[in-house]
mmCIF file of C-alpha atoms in Angstrom:
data_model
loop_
_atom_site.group_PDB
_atom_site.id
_atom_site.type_symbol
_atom_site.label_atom_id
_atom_site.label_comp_id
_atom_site.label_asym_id
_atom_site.label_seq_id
_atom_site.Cartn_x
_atom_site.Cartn_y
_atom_site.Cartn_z
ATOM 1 C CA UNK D 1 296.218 -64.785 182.476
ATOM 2 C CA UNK D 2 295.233 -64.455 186.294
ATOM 3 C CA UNK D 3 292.824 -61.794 185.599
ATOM 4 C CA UNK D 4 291.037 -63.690 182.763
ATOM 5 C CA UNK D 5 290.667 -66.843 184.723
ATOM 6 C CA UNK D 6 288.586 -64.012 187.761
ATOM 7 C CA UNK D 7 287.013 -62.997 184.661
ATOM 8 C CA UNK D 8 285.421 -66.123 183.610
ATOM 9 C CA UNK D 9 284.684 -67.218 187.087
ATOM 10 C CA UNK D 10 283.145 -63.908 188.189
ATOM 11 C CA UNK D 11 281.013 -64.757 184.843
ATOM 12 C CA UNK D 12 280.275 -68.183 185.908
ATOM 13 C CA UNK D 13 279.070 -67.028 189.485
ATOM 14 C CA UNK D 14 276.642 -64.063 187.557
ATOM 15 C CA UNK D 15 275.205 -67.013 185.746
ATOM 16 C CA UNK D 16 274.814 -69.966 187.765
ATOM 17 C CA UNK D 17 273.901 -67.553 190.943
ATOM 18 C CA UNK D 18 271.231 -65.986 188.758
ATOM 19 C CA UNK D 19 269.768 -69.267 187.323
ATOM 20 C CA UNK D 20 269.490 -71.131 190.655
ATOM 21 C CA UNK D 21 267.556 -67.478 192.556
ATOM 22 C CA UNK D 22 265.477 -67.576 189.245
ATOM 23 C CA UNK D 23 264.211 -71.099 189.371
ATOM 24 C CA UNK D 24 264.605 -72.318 192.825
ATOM 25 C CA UNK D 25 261.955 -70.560 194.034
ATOM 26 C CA UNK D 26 259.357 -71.996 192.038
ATOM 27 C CA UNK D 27 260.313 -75.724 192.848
ATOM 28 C CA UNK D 28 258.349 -77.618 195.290
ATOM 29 C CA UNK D 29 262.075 -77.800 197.298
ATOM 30 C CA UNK D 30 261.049 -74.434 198.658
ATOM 31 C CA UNK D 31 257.852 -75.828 199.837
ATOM 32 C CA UNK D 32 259.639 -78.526 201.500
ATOM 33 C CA UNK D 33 262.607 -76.361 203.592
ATOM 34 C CA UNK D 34 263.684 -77.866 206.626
ATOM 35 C CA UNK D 35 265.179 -73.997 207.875
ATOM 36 C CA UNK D 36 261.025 -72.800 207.150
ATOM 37 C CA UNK D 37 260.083 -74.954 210.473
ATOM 38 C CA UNK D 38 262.709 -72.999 212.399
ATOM 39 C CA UNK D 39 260.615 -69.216 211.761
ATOM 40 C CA UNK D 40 257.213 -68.381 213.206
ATOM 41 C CA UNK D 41 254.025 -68.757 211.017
ATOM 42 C CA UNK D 42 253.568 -65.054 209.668
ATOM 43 C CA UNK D 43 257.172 -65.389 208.664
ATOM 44 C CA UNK D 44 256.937 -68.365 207.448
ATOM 45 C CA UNK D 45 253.707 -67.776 205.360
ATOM 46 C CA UNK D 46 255.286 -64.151 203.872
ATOM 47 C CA UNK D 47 258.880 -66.745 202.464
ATOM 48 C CA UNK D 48 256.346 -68.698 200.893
ATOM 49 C CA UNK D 49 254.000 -66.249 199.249
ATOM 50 C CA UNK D 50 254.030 -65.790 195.250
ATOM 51 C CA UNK D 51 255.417 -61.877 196.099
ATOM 52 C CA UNK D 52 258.851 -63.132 198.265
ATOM 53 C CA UNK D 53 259.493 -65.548 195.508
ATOM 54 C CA UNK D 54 259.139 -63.060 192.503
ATOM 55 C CA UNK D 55 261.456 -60.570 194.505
ATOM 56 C CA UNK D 56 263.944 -63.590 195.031
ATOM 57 C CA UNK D 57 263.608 -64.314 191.316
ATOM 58 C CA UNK D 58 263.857 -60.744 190.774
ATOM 59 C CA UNK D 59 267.330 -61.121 191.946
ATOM 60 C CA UNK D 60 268.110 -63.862 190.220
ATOM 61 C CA UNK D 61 267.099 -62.042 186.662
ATOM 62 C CA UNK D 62 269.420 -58.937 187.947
ATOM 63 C CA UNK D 63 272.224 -61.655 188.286
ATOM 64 C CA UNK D 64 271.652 -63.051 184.828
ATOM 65 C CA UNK D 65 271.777 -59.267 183.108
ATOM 66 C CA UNK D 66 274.924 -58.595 185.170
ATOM 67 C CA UNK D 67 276.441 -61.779 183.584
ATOM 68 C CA UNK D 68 275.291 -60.482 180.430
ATOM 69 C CA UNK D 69 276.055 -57.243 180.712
ATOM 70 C CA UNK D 70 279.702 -57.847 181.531
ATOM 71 C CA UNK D 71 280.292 -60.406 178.290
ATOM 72 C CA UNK D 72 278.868 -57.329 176.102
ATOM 73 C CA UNK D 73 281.631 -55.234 177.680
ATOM 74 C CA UNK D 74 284.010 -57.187 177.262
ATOM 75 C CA UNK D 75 283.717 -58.521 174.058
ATOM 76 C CA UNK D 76 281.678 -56.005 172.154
ATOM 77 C CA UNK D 77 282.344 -52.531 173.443
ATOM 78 C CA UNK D 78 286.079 -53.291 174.371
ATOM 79 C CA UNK D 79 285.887 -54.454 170.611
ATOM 80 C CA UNK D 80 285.092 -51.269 169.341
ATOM 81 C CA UNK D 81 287.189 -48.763 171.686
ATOM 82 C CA UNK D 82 290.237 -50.643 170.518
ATOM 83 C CA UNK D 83 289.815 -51.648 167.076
ATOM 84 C CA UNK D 84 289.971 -55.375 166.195
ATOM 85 C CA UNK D 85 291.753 -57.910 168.070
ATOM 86 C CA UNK D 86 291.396 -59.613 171.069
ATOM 87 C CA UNK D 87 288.739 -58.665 173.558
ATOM 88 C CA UNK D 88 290.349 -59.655 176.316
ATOM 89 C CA UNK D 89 293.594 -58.146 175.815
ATOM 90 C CA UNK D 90 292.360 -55.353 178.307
ATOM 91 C CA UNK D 91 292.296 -57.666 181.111
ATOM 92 C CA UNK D 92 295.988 -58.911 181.127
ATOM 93 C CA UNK D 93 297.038 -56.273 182.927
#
């Protein structure tokens, strides 16, 4: 039971860690960063810039296909290496 609860948490933070890198970038809150007046101009101008925030997002997307990736494991592959049942038999022990 332990291991299912990690395994639905783990999934949670692959999805809602890859939604907020995905988006936040793009919002005018990143604009409008306290921590940006703390770095130097050039730095400050390259965490800005349209490339930085695609990379970030970048990360985000890699986050979300994890998440995904690990549900089709579990319930699909899992599914077929051990016949019908329950796809999440495999992590109770």
């Amino acid at each position: 039971m332990f291991n299912r609860l990690l395994f639905f948490v783990y999934l949670l933070y692959c999805f809602e860690v890859g939604l907020f890198l995905l988006i936040f970038p793009w919002l005018q809150l990143w604009d409008h960063n306290s921590l940006l007046s703390y770095f130097s101009a050039p730095l400050r101008d390259v965490l800005l810039s349209n490339y930085f925030r695609g990379a970030v997002s970048g990360l985000g997307l890699a986050n979300l296909l994890l998440g995904v990736w690990e549900v089709l494991r579990v319930f699909v592959f899992a599914r077929q290496s051990e016949g019908s049942g329950d796809p999440l038999r495999h992590l109770e022990s």
